[in-house]
Coordinates of C-alpha atoms and ligand atoms in Angstrom, one line a residue:
Chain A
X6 CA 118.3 76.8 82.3
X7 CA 121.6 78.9 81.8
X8 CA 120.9 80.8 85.1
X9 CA 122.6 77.5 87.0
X10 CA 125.6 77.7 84.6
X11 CA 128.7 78.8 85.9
X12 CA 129.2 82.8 86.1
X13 CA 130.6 84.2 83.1
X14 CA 132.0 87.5 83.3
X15 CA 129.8 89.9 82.7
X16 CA 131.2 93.7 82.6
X17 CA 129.5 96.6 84.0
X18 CA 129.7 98.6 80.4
X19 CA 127.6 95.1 78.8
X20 CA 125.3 96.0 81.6
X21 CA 125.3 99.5 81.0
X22 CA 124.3 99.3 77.3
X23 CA 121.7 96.2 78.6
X24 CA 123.0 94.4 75.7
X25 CA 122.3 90.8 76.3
X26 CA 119.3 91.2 79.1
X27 CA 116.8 91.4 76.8
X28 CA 114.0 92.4 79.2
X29 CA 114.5 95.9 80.6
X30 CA 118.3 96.4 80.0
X31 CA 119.7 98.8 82.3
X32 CA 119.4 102.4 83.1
X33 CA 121.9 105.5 83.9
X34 CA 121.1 109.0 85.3
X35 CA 122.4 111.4 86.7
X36 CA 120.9 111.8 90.4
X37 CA 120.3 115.3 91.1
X38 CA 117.2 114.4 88.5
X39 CA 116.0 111.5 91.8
X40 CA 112.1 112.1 92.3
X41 CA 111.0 110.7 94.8
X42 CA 110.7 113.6 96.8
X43 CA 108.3 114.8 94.9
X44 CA 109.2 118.7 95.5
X45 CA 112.3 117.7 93.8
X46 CA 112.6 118.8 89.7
X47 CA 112.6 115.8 87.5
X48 CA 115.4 115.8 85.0
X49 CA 114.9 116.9 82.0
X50 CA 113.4 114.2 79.3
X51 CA 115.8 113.1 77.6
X52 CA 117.3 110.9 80.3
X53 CA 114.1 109.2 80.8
X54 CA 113.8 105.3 80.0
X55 CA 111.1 104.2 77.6
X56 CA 109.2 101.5 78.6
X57 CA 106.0 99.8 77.2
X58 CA 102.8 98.9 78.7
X59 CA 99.3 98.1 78.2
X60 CA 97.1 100.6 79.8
X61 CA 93.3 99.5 80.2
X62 CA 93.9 97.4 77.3
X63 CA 95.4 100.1 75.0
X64 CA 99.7 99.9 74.5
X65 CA 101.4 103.0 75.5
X66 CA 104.9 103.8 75.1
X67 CA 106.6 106.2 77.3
X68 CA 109.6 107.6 78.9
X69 CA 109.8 107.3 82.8
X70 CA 112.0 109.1 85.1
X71 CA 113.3 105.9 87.3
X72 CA 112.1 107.0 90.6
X73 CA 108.8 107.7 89.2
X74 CA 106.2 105.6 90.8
X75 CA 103.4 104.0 88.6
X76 CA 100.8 106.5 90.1
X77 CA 102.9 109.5 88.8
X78 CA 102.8 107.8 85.6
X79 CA 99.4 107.2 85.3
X80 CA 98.2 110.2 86.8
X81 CA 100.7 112.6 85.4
X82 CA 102.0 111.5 82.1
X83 CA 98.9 109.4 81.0
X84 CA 96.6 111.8 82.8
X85 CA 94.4 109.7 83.8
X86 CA 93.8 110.7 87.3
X87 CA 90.9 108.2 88.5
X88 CA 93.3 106.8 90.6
X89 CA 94.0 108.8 93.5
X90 CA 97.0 109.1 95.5
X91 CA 96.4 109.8 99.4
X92 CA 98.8 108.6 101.7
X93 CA 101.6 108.0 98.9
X94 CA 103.1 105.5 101.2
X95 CA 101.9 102.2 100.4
X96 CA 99.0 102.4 103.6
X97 CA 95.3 103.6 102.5
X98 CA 94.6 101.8 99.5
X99 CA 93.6 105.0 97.4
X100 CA 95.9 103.9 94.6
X101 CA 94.8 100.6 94.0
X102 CA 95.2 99.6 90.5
X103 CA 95.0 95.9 88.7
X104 CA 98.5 95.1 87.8
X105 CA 98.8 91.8 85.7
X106 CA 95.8 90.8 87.3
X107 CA 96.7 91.6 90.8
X108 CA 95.4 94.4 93.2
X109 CA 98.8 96.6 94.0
X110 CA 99.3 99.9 95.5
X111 CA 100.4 102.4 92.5
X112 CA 102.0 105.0 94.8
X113 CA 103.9 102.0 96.3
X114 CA 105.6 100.5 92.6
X115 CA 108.1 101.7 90.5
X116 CA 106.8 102.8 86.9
X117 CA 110.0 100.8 85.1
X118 CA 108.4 98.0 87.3
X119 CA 105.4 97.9 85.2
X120 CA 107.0 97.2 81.9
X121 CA 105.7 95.2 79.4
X122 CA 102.7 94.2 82.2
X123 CA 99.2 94.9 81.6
X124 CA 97.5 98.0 83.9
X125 CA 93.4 98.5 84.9
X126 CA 92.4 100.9 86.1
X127 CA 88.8 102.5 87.0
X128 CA 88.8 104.4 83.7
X129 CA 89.0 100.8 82.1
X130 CA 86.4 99.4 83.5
X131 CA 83.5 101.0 81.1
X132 CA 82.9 98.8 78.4
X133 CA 81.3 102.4 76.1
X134 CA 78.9 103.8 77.6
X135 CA 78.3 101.2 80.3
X136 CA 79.2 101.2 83.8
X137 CA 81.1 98.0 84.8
X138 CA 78.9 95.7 87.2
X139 CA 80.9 97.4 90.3
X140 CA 80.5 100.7 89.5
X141 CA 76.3 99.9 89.4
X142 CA 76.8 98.2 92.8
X143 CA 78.4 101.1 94.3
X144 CA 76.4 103.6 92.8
X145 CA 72.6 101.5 93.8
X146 CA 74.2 100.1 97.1
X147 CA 76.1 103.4 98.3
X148 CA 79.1 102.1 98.6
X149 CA 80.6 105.5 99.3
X150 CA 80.2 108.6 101.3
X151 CA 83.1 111.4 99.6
X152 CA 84.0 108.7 96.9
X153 CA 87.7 109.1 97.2
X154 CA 88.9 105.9 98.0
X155 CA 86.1 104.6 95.7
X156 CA 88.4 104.2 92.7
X157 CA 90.5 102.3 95.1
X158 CA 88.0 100.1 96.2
X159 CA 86.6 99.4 93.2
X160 CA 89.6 97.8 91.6
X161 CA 90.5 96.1 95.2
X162 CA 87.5 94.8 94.5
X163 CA 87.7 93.7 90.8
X164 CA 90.6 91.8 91.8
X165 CA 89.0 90.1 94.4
X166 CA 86.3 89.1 92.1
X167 CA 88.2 87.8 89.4
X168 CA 90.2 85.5 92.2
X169 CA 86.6 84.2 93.8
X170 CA 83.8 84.8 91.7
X171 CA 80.9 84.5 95.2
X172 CA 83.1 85.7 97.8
X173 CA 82.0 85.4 101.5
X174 CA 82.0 88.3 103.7
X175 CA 85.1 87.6 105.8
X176 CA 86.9 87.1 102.6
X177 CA 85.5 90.1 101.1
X178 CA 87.1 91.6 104.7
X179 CA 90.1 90.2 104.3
X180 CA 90.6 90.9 100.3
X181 CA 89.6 94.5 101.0
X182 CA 91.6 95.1 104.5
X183 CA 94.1 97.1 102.5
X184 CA 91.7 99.8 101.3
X185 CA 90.8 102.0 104.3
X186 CA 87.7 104.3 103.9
X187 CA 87.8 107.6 105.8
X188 CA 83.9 107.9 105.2
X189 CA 83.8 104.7 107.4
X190 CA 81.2 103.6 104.6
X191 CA 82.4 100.0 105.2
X192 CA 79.2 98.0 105.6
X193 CA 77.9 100.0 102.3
X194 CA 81.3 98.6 100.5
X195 CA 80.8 95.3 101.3
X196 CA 77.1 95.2 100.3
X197 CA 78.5 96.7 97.3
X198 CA 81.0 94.0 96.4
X199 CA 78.2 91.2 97.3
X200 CA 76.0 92.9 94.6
X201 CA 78.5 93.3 92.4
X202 CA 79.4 89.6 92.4
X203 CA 76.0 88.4 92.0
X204 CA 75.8 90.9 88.7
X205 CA 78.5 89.8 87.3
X206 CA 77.5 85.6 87.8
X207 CA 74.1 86.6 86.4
X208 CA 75.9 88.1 83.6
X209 CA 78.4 85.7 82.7
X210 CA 76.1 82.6 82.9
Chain B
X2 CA 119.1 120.1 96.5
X3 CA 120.9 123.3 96.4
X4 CA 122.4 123.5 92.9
X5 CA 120.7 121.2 89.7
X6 CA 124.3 120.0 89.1
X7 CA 124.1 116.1 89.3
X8 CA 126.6 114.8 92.4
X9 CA 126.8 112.0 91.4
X10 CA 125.6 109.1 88.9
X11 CA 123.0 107.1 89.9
X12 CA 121.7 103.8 87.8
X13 CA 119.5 101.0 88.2
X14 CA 120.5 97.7 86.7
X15 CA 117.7 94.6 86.2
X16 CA 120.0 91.8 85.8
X17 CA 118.1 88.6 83.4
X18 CA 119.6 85.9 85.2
X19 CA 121.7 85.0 88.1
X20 CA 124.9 84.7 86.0
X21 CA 124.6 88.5 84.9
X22 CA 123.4 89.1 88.9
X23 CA 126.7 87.6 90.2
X24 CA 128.4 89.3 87.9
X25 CA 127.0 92.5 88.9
X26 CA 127.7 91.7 92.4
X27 CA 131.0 90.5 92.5
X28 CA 132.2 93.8 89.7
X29 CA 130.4 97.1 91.6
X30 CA 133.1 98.1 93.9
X31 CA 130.3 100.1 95.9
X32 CA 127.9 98.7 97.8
X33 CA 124.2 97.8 95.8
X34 CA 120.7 98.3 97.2
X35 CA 119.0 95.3 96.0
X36 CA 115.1 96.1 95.2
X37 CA 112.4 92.8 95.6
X38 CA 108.9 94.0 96.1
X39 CA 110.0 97.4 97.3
X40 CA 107.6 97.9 100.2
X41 CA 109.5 98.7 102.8
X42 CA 112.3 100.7 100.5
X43 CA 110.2 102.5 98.8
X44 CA 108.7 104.0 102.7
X45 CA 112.2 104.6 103.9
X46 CA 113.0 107.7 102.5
X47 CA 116.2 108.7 103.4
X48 CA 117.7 105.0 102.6
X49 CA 116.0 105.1 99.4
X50 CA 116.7 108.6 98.2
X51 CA 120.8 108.2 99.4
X52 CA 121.0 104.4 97.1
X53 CA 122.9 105.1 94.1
X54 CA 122.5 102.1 92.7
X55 CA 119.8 100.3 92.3
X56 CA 119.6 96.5 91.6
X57 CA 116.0 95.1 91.0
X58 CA 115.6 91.3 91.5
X59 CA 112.3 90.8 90.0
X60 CA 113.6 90.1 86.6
X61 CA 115.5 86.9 87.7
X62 CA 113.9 83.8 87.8
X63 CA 115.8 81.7 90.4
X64 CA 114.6 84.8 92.9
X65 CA 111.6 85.7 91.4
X66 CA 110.1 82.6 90.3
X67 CA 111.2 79.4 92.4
X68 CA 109.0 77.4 94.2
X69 CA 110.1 74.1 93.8
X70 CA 108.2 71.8 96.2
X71 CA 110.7 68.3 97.1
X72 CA 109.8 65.4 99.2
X73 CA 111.4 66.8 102.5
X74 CA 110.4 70.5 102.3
X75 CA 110.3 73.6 99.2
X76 CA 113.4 76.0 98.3
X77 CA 111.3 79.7 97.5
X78 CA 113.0 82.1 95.8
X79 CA 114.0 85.1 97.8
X80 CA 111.6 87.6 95.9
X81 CA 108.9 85.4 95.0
X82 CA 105.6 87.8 96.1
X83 CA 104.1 86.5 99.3
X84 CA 100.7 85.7 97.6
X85 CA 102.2 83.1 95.7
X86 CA 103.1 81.3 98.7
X87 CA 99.5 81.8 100.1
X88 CA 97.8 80.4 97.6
X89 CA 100.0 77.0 96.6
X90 CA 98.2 74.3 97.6
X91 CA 101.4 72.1 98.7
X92 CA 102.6 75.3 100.9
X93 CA 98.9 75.7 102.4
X94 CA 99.0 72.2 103.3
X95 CA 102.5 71.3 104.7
X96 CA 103.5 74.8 106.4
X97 CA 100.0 76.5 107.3
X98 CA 102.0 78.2 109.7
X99 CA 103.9 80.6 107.2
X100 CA 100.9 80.7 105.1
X101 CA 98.6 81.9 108.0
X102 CA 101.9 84.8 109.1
X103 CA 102.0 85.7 105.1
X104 CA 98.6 86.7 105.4
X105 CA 98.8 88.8 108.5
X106 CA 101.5 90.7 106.8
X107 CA 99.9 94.4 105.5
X108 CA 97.2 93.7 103.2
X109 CA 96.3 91.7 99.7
X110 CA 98.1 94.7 97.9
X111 CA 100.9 94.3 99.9
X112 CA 101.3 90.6 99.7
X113 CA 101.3 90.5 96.0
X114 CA 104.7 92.3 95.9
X115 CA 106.2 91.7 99.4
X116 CA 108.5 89.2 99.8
X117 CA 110.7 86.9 102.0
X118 CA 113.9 87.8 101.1
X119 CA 112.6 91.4 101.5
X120 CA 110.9 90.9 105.3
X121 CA 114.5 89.2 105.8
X122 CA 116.9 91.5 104.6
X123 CA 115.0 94.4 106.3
X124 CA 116.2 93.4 109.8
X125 CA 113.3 95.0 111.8
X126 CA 112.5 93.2 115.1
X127 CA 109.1 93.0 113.9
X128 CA 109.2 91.7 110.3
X129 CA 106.3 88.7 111.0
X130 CA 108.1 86.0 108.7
X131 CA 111.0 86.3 111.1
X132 CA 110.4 84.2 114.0
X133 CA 108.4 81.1 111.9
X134 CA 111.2 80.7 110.1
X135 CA 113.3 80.4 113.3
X136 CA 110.8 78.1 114.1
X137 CA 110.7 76.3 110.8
X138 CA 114.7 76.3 111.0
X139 CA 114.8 77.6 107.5
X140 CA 118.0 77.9 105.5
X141 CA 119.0 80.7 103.8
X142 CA 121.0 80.6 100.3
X143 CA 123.3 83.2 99.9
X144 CA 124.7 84.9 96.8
X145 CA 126.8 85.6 94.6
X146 CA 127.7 82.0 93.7
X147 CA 131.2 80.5 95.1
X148 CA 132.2 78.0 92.8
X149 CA 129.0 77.6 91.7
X150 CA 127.3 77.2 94.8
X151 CA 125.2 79.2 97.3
X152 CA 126.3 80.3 100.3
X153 CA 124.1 78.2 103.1
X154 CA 123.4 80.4 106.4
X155 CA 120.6 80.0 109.1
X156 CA 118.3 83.5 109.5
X157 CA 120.1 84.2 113.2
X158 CA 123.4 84.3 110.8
X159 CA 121.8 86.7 108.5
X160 CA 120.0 88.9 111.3
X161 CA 121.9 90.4 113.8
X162 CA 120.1 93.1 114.7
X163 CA 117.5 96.0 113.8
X164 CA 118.2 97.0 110.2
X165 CA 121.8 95.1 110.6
X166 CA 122.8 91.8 108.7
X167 CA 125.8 89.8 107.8
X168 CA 125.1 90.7 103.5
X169 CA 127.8 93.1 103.2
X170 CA 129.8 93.0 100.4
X171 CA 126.7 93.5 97.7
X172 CA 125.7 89.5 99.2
X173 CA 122.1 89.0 98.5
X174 CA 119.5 86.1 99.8
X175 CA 118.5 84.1 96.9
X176 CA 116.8 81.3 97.9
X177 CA 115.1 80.5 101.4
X178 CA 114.5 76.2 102.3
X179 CA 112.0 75.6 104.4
X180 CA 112.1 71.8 105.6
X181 CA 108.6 70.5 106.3
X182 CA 107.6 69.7 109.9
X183 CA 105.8 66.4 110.7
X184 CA 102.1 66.7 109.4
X185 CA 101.0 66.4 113.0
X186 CA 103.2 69.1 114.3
X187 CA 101.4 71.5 116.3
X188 CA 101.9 75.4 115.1
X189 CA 100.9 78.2 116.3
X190 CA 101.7 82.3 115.2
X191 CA 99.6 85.2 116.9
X192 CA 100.8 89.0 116.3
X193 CA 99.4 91.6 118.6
X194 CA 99.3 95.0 116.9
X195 CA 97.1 97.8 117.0
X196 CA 94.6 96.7 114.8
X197 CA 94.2 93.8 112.3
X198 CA 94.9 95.0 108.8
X199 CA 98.1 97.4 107.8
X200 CA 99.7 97.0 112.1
X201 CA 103.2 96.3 112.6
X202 CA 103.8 93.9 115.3
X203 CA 104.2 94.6 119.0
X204 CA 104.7 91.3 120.2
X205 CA 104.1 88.4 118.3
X206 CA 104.8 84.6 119.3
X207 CA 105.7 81.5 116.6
X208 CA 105.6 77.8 118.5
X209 CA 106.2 74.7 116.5
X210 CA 105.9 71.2 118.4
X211 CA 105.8 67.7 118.2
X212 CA 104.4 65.2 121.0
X213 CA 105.1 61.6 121.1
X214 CA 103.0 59.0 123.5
X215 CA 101.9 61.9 125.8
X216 CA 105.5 64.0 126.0
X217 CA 106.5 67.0 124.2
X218 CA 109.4 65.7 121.6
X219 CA 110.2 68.7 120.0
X220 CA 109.4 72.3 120.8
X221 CA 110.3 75.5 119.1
X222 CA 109.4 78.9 120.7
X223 CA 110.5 82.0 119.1
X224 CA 109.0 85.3 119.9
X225 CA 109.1 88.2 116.9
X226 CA 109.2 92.1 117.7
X227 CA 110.7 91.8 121.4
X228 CA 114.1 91.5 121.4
X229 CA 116.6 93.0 118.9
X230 CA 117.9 90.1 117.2
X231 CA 115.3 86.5 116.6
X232 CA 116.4 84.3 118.8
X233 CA 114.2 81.4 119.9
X234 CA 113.5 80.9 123.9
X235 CA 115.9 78.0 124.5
X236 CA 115.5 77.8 128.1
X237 CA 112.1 77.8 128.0
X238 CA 112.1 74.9 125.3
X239 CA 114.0 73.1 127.2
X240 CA 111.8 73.3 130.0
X241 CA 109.3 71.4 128.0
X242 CA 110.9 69.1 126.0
X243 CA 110.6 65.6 126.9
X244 CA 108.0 66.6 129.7
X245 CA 104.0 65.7 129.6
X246 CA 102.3 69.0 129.0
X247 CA 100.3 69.6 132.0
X248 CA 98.9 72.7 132.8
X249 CA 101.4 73.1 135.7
X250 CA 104.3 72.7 132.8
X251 CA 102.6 75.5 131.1
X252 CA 102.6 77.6 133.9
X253 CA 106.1 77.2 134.7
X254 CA 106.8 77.5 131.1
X255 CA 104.6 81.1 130.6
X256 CA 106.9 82.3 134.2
X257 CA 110.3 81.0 132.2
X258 CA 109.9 83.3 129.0
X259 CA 108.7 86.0 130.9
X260 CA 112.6 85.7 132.1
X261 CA 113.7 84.5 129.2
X262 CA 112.7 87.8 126.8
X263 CA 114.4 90.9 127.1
X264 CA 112.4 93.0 125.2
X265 CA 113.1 96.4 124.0
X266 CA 111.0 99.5 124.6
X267 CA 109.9 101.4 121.8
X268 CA 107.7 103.7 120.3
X269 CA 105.0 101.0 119.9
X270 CA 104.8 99.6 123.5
X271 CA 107.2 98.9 126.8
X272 CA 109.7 96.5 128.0
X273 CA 106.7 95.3 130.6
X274 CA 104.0 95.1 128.0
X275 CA 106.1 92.9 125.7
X276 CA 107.3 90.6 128.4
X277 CA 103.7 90.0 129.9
X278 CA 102.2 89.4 126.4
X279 CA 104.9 87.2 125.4
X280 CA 104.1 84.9 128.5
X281 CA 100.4 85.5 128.1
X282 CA 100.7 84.4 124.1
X283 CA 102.7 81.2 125.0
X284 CA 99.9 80.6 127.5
X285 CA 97.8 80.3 125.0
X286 CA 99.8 78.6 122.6
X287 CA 100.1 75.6 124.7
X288 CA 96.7 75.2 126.5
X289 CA 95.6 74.9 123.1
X290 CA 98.1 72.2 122.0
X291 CA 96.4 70.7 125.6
X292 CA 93.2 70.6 124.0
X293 CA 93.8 69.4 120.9
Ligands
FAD26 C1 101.5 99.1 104.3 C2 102.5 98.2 104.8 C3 102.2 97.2 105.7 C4 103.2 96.3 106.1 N1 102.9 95.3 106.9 C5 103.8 94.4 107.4 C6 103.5 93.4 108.3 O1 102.3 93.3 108.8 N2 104.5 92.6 108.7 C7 105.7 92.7 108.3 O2 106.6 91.8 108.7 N3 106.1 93.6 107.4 C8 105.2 94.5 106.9 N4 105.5 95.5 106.0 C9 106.9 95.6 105.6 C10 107.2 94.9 104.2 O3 106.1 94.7 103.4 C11 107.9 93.5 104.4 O4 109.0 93.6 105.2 C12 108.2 92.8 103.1 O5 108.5 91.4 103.3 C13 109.5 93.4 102.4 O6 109.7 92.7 101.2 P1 110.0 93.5 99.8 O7 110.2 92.5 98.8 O8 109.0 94.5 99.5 O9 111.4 94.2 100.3 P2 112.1 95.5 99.6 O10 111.4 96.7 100.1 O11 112.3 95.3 98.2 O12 113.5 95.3 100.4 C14 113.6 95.5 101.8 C15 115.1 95.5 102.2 O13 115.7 94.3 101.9 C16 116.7 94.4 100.9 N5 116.5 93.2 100.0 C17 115.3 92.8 99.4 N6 115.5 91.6 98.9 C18 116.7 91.2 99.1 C19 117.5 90.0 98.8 N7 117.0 89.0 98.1 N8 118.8 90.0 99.2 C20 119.3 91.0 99.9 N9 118.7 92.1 100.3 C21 117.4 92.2 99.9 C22 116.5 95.7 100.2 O14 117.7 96.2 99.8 C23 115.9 96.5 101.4 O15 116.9 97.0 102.2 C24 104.5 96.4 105.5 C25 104.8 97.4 104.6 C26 103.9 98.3 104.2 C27 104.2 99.4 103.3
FES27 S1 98.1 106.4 98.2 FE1 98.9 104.5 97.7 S2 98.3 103.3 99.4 FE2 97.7 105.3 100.0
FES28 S1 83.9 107.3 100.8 FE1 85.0 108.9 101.7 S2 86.9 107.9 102.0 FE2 85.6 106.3 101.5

């Protein structure tokens, strides 16, 4: 691997122009265009970094402001605003989306972070005109009372399921303990995820 | 912001490897903000929004990706995401107790991007990997490279206090070792926090011990969240080690780190609180190493 080789001098400009990294290169703005406070303007487009991703198994380029947090993207530049954004600091679970496989908070990642990685979420779950087996198991079971952390849940969920296939309720607790539900609709959810699992063995078998 | 005129220039780099890392380090006259999982950055406003320059580790692999098991213990990279360690069946089996602190750390989402190097270089009080590695005696690599080689620290070099470590000079944690206790080492981690999912510690307690024929060989005792640097309950050990454990011992012991602890008061709970539960929790600890 050359990483253990001896440092060779690098300058800042090669890093500047990301010649050489290959993966992301590197990015410059100026900072009055910073977002994460989101009553602060974004700067205008132009110094925005284009990045590629698949998006519910479509690839999308796009420029990102750097501060811009994968939620932002998905919600305000892709507009695909399933996924919902409630406490915006990495704590309810309302963002949850499937990131390379994994169950991450959106509101809680950079967009550049998600470049060249593979994004679910609930609006890829429909295969047509077919709900996916959670979305049946939430909608038969009631696994929801307002249904605004449902998106969340769901693809907490979806990750769980694709980790272990016949989860047992405390793991279903545990998997899920980062998805709070203000409805308190928790024993619905879990029945949920329980139905969902045994749709989805049926299916696959 | 009062006028739209930028201030000043703000950029992000994502090094590919640790040669272009060190390279970054050792050139940026100004001071870096490195970036792992971003979970704790990304809630700190002020320290987020004021970093001009951004360094994101996730792209190299030595910090990202290492987890290189070896006969005597395994060297983790720095940013490697907390669910990895969870789930490695070698780490499971040889250090349960940072696998069973990983997963009492926020929730699923959390742990796939949170890491060690992250809970580390944070410096709160209460991040929950801090005292099991104390525990563990885990030594920390430090970058960039002299001659080639990492920089080896212990985490009470690192950690001197809340939010306060020894990386200045754009020095980053790259690697963490964590040697492998006996396999009949008695552990033991509790956290007690305001609820079970998503609660930052109060008061949390991380013993590691070892009996031979009857008498305690080697105890560690470090308590997380109570006093402003991790520093492991010496006296207390001391107490113990080479003694039977009786349930006298544990008495006397449970009395010593009530001394021992000088916890702070905070927000979450008060100097008295901490101090009581800390005894209370190494009660426990030990009358269940009794029984066992
Ligand atoms: C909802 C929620 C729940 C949480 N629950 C817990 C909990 O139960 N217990 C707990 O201990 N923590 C908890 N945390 C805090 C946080 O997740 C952990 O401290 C985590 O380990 C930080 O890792 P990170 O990779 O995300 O760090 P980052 O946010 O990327 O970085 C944290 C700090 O460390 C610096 N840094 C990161 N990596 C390095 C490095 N390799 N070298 C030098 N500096 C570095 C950064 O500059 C920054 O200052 C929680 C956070 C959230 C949002
Ligand atoms: S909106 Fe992301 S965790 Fe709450
Ligand atoms: S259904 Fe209302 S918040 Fe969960």
């Amino acid at each position: 691997m050359d990483e253990s080789k001896k440092p060779k001098a690098i300058s800042r400009r090669k890093f500047i122009k990301g010649v050489g990294t290959g993966i992301v290169g590197t990015y410059v703005v100026p900072s009055a265009l910073s977002a994460i406070g989101k009553e602060e303007k974004k700067g205008p487009k132009e110094d925005w970094i284009p990045i590629s991703l698949t998006v519910n198994g479509k690839k999308v380029r796009v420029k990102v402001e750097p501060r811009m947090t994968l939620a932002e993207l998905l919600r305000e530049e892709l507009e695909l605003t399933g996924t919902k954004v409630v406490c915006n600091r990495g704590e309810c679970g309302g963002c949850t989306v499937v990131l390379d496989g994994k169950a991450v908070y959106s509101c809680h990642i950079l967009a550049l972070d998600a470049d060249g990685k593979e994004v679910l979420t609930v609006e890829g779950l429909m295969q047509g005109e077919a709900l996916h087996p959670l979305q049946e198991a939430f909608w038969e079971k009631d696994g929801l009372q307002c249904g605004f952390c449902t998106p969340g849940q769901i693809m907490a969920a979806y990750a769980l399921l694709k980790r272990r296939p016949r989860p047992s309720v405390e793991e279903i607790k545990e998997g899920m303990s980062g998805n709070l539900c203000r409805c308190a609709a928790y024993p619905k959810i879990i029945e949920s995820v329980q139905a969902a699992a045994e749709k989805m063995a049926g299916r696959s078998s | 912001m009062k006028s739209n005129q930028p201030l000043n220039s703000e950029k992000v780099f994502r090094p590919a490897n640790l040669d272009e890392l060190d390279a970054l380090a050792a050139q940026t006259a100004e001071g870096v903000t490195y970036v792992a999982g971003a979970t704790d950055l990304l809630v700190q406003e002020e320290r987020w929004k004021s970093a001009r320059i951004l360094v994101d580790l996730t792209a190299v692999k030595a910090l990202h990706a290492t987890l290189e098991v070896r006969e005597n213990g395994v060297l983790i990279g720095a940013a490697v995401p907390l669910s990895r360690l969870i789930r490695h069946p070698l780490i499971r089996e040889r250090l349960p107790i940072l696998v069973e602190t990983c997963r009492q750390i926020g929730s699923v989402q959390i742990q796939n991007r949170a890491s060690l190097g992250g809970n580390i270089a944070n410096a709160s009080p209460a991040g929950d990997t801090l005292p099991v590695l104390s525990v563990l005696e885990a030594e920390l690599r430090i970058g960039p490279r002299q001659n080639g080689e990492f920089e080896k620290l212990s985490l009470d070099q690192v950690m001197l206090g809340p939010g306060q470590t020894s990386l200045n000079g754009n020095r980053y944690i790259a690697q963490i070792f964590i040697p492998f206790p006996p396999r009949d080492a008695f552990w033991y981690f509790r956290k007690v926090g305001q609820r079970q999912a998503l609660a930052i510690s109060k008061v949390s307690l991380a013993v590691l011990g070892k009996k031979k024929e009857e008498k305690i060989e080697e105890i560690r005792i470090c308590p997380g969240s109570v006093t402003p640097q991790i520093v492991r309950a010496q006296k207390t050990e001391s107490l113990l080690r080479g003694q039977p454990l009786t349930e006298e011992r544990i008495e006397k012991a449970r009395a010593a780190i009530e001394c021992e602890v000088s916890p702070i008061t905070d927000i979450r709970s008060t100097t008295e609180y901490r101090r009581r539960i800390t005894g209370e929790l190494l009660r426990e600890a030990l009358y269940l190493w009794l029984r066992n």
